[in-house]
Short mmCIF file of C-alpha atoms in Angstrom, two decimals:
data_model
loop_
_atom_site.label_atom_id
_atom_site.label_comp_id
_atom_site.label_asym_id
_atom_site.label_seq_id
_atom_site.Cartn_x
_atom_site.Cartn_y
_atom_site.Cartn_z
CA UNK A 1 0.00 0.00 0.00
CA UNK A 2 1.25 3.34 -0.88
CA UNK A 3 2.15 5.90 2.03
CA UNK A 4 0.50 9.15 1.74
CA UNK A 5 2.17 12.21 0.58
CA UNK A 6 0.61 14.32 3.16
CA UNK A 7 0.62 12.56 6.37
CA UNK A 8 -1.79 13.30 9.19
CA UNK A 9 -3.25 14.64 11.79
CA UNK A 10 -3.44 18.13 9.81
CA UNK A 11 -3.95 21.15 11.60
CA UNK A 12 -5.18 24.51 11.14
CA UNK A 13 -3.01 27.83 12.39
CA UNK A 14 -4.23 31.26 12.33
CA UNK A 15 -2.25 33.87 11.16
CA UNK A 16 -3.21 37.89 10.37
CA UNK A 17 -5.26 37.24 7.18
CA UNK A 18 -5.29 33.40 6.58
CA UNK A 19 -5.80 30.26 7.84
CA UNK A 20 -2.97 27.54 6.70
CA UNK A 21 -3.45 23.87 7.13
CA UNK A 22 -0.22 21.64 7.65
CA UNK A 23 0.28 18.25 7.58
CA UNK A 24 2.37 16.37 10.36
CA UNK A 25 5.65 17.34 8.64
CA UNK A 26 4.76 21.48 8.22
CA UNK A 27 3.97 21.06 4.94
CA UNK A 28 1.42 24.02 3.87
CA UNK A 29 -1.86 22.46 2.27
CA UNK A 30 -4.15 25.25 2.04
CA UNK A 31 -4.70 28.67 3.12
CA UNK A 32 -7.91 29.87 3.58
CA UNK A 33 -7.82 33.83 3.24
CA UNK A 34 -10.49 36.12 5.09
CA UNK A 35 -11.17 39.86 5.98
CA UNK A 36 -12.50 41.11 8.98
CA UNK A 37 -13.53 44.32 7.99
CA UNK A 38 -17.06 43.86 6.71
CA UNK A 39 -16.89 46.90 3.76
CA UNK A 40 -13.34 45.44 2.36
CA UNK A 41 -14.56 41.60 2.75
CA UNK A 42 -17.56 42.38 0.68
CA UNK A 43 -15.48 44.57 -2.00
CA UNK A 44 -12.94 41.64 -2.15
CA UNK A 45 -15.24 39.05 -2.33
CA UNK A 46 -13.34 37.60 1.15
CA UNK A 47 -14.94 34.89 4.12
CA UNK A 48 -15.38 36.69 6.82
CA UNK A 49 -12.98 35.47 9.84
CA UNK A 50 -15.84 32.69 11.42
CA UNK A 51 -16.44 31.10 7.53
CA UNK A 52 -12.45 30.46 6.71
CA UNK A 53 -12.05 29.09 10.38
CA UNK A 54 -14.92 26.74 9.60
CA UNK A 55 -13.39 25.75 6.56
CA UNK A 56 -10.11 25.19 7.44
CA UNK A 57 -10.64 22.94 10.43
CA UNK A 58 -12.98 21.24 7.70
CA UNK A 59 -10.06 20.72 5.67
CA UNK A 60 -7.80 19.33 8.46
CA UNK A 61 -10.33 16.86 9.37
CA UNK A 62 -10.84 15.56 6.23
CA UNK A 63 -10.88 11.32 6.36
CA UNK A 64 -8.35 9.18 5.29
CA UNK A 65 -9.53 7.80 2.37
CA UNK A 66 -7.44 4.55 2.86
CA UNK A 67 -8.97 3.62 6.58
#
């Protein structure tokens, strides 16, 4: 069976504007990019702070599809 490329548990850190999920090694996965001011996050198009939070800890507890 193959070993996976990114190997768990993920996790989610917050930093000023994103969200980054790591695997077990550091590796960077995903960021997930909000805004908290609400007249920039709508002009951008941005999550707001609560939404990429929701989706990165989504995205770190995502199943091994091998178990």
């Amino acid at each position: 069976m193959p070993q996976r490329r990114f190997p768990p548990p993920w996790r989610a850190e917050e930093h000023d504007a994103c969200f980054i999920v790591k695997d077990r090694a550091g590796l960077n996965l995903a960021y997930v990019y909000f805004e908290n001011e609400s007249d920039c996050r709508s002009a951008s198009k941005l999550l707001s702070r609560g939404e990429a939070r929701r989706i990165a800890v989504n995205i770190a507890k995502l199943p091994d599809k091998d178990a």
